[in-house]
Coordinates of C-alpha atoms in Angstrom, one line a residue:
X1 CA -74.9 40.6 45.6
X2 CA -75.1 41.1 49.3
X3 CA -72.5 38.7 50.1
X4 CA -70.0 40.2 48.1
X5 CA -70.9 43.7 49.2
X6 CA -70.2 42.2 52.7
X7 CA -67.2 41.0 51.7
X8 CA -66.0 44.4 51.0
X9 CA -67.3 46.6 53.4
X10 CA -65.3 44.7 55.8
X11 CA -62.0 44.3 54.3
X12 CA -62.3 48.1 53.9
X13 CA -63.6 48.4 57.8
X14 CA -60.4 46.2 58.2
X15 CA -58.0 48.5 56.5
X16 CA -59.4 51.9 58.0
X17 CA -59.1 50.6 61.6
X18 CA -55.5 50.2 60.9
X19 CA -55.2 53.7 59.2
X20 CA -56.9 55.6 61.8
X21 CA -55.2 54.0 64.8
X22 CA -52.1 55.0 63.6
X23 CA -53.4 58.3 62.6
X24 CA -54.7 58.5 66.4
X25 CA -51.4 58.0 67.4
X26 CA -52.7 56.0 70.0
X27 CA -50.0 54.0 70.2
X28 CA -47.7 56.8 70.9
X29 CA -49.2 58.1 73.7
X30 CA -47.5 55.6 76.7
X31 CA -44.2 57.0 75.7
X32 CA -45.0 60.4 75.2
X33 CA -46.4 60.3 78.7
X34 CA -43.0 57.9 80.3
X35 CA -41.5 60.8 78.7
X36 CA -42.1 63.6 81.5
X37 CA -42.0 61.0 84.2
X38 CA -38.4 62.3 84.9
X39 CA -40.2 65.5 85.8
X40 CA -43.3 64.5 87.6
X41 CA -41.9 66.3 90.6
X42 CA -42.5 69.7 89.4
X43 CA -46.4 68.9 89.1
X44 CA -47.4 69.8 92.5
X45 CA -51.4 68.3 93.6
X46 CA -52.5 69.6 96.4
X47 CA -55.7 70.8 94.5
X48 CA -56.8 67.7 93.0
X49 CA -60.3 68.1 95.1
X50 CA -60.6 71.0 92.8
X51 CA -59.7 68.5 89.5
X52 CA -62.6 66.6 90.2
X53 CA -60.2 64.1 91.4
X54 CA -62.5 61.3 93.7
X55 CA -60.2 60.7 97.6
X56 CA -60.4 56.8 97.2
X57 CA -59.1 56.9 93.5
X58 CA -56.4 59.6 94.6
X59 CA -55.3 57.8 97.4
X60 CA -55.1 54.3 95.3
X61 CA -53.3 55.8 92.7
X62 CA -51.0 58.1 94.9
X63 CA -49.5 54.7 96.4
X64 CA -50.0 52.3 93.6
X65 CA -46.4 50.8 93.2
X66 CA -46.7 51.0 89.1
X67 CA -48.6 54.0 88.3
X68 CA -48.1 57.3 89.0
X69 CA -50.2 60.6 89.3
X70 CA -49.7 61.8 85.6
X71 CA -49.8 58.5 83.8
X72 CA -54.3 58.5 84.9
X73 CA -55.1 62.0 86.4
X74 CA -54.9 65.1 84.1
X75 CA -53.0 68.2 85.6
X76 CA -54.6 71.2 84.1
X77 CA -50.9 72.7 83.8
X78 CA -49.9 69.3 82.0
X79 CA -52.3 69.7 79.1
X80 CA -51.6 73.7 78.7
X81 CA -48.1 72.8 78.1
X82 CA -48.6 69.5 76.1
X83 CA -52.1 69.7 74.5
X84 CA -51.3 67.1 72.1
X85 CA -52.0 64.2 75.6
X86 CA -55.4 65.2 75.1
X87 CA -56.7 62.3 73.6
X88 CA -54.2 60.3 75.9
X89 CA -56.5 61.4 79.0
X90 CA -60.1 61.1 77.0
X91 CA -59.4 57.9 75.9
X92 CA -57.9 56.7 79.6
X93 CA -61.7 58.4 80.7
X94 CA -63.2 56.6 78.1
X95 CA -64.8 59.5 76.4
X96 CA -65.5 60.5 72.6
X97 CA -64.4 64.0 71.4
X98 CA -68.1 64.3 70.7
X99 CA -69.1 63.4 74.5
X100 CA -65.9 66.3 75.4
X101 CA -67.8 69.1 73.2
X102 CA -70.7 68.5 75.1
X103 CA -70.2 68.1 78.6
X104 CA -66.9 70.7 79.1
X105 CA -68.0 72.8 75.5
X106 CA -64.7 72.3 74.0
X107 CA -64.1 70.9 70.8
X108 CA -60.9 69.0 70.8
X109 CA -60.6 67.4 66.8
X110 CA -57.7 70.2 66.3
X111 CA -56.5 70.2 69.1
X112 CA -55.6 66.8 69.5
X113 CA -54.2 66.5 65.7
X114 CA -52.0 69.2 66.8
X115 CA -48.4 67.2 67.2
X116 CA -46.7 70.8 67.3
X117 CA -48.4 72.0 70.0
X118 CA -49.6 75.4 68.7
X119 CA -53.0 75.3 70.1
X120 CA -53.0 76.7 73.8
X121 CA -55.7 75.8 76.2
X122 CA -57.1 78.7 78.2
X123 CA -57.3 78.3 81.7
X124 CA -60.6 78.0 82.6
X125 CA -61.1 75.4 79.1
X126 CA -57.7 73.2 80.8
X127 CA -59.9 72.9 84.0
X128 CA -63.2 72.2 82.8
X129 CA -61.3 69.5 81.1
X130 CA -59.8 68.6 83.8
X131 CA -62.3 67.9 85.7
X132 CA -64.3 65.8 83.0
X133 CA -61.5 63.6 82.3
X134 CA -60.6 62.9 86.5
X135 CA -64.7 62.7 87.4
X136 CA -65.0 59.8 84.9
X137 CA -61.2 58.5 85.5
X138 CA -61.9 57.9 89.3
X139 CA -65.5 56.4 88.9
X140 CA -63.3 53.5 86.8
X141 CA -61.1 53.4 89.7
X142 CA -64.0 52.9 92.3
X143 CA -65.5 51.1 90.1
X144 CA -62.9 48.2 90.0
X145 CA -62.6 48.5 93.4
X146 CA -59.2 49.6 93.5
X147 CA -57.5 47.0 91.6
X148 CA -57.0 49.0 88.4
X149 CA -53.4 47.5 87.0
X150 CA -51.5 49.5 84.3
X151 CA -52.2 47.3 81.9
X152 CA -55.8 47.6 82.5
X153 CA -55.5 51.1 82.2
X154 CA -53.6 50.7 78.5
X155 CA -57.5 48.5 77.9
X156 CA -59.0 51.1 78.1
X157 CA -56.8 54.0 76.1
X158 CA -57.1 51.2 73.5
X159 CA -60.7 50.3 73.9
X160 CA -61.6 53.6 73.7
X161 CA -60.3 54.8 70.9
X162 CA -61.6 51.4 69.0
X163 CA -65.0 52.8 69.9
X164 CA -64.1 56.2 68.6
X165 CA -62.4 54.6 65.4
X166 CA -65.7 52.4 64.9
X167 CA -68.0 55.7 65.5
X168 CA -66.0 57.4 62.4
X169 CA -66.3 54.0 60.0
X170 CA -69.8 54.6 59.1
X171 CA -69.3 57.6 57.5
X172 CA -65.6 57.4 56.0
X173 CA -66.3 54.5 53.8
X174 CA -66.1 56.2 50.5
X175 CA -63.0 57.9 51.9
X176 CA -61.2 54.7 52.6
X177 CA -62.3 53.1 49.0
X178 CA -60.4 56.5 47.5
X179 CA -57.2 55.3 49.8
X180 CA -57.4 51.9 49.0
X181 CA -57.0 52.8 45.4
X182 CA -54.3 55.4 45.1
X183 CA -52.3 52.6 47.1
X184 CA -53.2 49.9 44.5
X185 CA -52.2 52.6 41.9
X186 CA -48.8 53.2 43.5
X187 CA -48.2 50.0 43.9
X188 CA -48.8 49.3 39.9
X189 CA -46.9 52.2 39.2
X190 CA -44.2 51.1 41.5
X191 CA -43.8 47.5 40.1
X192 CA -43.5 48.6 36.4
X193 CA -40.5 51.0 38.1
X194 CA -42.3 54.0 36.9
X195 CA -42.5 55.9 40.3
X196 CA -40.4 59.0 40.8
X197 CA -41.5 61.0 43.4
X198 CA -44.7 62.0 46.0
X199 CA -45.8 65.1 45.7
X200 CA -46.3 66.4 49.1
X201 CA -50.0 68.0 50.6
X202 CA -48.5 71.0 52.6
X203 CA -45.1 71.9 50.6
X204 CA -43.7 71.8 47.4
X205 CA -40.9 70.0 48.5
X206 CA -41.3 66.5 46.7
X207 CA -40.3 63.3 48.2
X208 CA -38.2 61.2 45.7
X209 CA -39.3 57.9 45.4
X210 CA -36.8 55.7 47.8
X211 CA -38.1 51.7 47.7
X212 CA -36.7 51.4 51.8
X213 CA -39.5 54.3 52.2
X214 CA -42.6 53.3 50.4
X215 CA -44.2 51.2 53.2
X216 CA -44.0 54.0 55.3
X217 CA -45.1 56.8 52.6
X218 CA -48.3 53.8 51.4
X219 CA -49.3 54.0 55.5
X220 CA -49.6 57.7 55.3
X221 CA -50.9 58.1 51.8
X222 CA -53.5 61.2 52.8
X223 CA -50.3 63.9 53.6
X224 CA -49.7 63.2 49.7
X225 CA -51.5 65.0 46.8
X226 CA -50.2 62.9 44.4
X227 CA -47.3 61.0 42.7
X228 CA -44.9 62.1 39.3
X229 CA -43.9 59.6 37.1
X230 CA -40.7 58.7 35.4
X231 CA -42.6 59.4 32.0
X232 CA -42.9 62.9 32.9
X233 CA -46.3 62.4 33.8
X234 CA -48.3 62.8 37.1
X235 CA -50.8 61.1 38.8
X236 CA -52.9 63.6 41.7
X237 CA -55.5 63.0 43.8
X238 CA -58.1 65.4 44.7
X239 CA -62.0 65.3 44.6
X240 CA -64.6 66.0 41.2
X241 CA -62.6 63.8 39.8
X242 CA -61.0 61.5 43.1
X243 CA -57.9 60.8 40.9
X244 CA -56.5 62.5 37.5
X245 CA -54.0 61.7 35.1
X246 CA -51.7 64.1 33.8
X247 CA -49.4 64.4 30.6
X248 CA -46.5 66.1 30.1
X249 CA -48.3 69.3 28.9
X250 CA -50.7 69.4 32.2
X251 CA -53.1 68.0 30.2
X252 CA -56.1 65.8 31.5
X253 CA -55.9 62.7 30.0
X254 CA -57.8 60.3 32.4
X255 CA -59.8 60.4 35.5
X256 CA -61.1 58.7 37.9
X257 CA -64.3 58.5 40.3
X258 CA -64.1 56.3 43.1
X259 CA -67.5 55.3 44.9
X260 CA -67.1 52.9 48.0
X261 CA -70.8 53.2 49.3
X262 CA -72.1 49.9 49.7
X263 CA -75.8 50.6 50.1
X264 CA -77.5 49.4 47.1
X265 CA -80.6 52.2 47.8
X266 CA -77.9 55.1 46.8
X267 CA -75.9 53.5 44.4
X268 CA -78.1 55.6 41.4
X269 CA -77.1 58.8 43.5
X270 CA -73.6 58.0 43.5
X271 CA -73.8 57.0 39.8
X272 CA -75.0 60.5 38.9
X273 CA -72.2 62.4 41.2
X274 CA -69.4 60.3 38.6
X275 CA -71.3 60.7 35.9
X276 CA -71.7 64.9 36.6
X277 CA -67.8 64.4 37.3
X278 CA -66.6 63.3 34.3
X279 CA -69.3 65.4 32.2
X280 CA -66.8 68.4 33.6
X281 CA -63.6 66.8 32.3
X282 CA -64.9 65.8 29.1
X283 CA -66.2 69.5 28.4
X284 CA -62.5 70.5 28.9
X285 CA -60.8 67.5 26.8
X286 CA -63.4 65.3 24.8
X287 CA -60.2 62.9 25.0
X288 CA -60.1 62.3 28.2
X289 CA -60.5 58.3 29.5
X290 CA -63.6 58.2 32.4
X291 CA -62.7 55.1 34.9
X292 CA -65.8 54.3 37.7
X293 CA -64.7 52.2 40.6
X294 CA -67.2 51.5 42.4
X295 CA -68.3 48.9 45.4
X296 CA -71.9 48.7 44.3
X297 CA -73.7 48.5 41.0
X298 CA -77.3 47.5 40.8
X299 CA -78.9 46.3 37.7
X300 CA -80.6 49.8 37.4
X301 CA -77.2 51.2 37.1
X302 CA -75.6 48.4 34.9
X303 CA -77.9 49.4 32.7
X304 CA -77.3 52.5 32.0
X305 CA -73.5 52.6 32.5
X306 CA -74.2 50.4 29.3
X307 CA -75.4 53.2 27.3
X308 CA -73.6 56.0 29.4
X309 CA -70.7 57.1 26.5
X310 CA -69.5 59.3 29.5
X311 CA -67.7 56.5 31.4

C-alpha cells in the first residue's frame, strides 16, 4: 500500500514540475530580458547606491565582458515598465514570492502572472523592490568572490524557481490528479476521433480540435473549461463534481470526483467530500453515473464504497 502510493505521488510530483515551470515561464525570461538589451543605454545608474546595489558587485558586473547591468541588477524604471521581469529578478535573488510579501510588503502572485502588463508598480513599491532584489543579488556576487559567470547566474533563476515549484507541490496534489485525468480523458476521447473542439476558460470563442495542436492545448489544459464532442455532447471540468458529462439536452449524465491525496489518515475525509458530491447530482438526475478516482483507498473506505449505492 505505501509503495504504491509512492509510486504515484511521484509520478504526479513528476508531471506538476513540468506544468508549473512552464506556467512560470521561467524559461522565457533570458529572452524577454536579451530583448531590451538593444536599449540598455536609455537606463541611466548613477543611483544604484540608492538600489541597494553593493560597490564590489557593481563594479564586477559594470565590467564583466558577458553580463550587463540589466540582465542581474533591477532598475526600478525597468520593472514599472515591464512588471512581468518580476519573477526574472526574484528568482536571479533567490527569493520566494512569500519571502517578497514580507520583507518589501508587496505581494507579487498577480503581478507576475500578468504577461499583459496591466499591473503598474507604484514608485515607492518599484524601489522597495528594488532594493530587496539588488541587496540579496550582490551578497551572491560577493559571495562567489566575483567569479559569478552567466551561466551561473541562469543556476540560480532555475534553482530558484525549482524551490518555489517544490514549495507549491505539497499542497497542489489533488490539483494535479484533476489534470492528469482530463488529459487521459482527452486523450481517449481523441483516439476514438470523437474530439471536436476546447471550450475555452475566458471567452466563448471555442478552439476547434486541430491534431498539429493538441500537444500544445494537453500542456496548457487549466485555460480550458472543457471539451465538446462530435456526438453533440460535452465533457466540462469544474469542481463539486471535478468533471461532468453532458448530453445533448444539457443534461447530467455522469460525473466525476477526482481525489489525489495520498495520505491514508484523510482518505475517509475525502471519501465523504465525493460521496456529498455526487449526493447533489443524483438529487437532480437519479440517472446520473458517479465515477471516484482516487489515489488512496483504505480498507475502512473499501468497505463502504462496497455498500455506497451513491458511487
Amino acid at each position: 500500500m505505501t509503495d504504491e502510493v509512492n509510486r504515484i505521488n511521484y509520478r504526479l510530483r513528476s508531471t506538476f514540475f513540468y506544468r508549473k515551470l512552464k506556467e512560470y515561464k521561467t524559461l522565457s525570461f533570458r529572452a524577454k530580458v536579451a530583448a531590451l538589451l538593444p536599449v540598455k543605454y536609455l537606463y541611466n545608474w548613477e543611483e544604484w547606491r540608492n538600489w541597494g546595489i553593493g560597490e564590489d558587485a557593481f563594479d564586477y558586473i559594470s565590467n564583466h565582458p558577458d553580463l550587463q547591468l540589466i540582465e542581474v541588477f533591477c532598475h526600478p524604471r525597468l520593472i514599472r515598465e515591464h512588471s512581468s521581469l518580476l519573477g526574472y529578478y526574484r528568482n536571479i535573488a533567490a527569493l520566494p514570492q512569500k519571502a517578497v510579501q514580507y520583507l518589501a510588503k508587496v505581494n507579487l502572485k498577480k503581478i507576475e502572472g500578468d504577461e499583459e502588463n496591466k499591473y503598474t508598480l507604484t514608485e515607492d513599491k518599484a524601489l522597495a523592490l528594488c532594493r530587496l532584489f539588488n541587496e540579496h543579488i550582490s551578497l551572491i556576487i560577493d559571495s562567489s568572490v566575483e567569479s559569478l559567470t552567466a551561466e551561473e547566474l541562469y543556476g540560480i533563476l532555475l534553482a530558484s524557481t525549482g524551490a518555489q515549484i517544490d514549495g507549491s507541490w505539497r499542497n497542489s496534489i489533488g490539483e494535479e490528479s484533476e489534470k492528469i485525468v482530463q488529459r487521459i480523458l482527452i486523450k481517449e476521447v481523441k483516439e476514438r476521433n470523437l474530439l471536436a473542439a476546447f471550450i475555452p476558460r475566458k471567452c466563448t470563442k471555442v478552439e476547434v480540435y486541430k491534431p498539429d495542436k493538441i500537444d500544445e492545448q494537453l500542456s496548457n489544459i487549466e485555460d480550458y473549461r472543457g471539451i465538446m464532442l462530435v456526438n453533440h455532447t460535452s465533457i466540462l471540468f469544474s469542481s463539486e463534481p471535478d468533471i461532468s458529462l453532458l448530453n445533448n439536452e444539457g443534461t447530467t449524465v455522469g460525473v466525476i470526483e477526482v481525489k489525489g491525496g495520498t495520505d491514508p489518515a484523510g482518505a475517509l475525509e475525502r471519501y465523504g467530500a465525493a460521496k456529498k458530491s455526487f449526493e447533489s447530482a443524483l438529487r437532480i438526475n437519479p440517472d446520473v453515473k458517479t465515477i471516484l478516482i482516487a489515489s488512496c483507498i483504505t480498507s475502512e473506505v473499501h468497505n463502504r464504497i462496497q455498500h455506497d449505492s451513491t458511487i
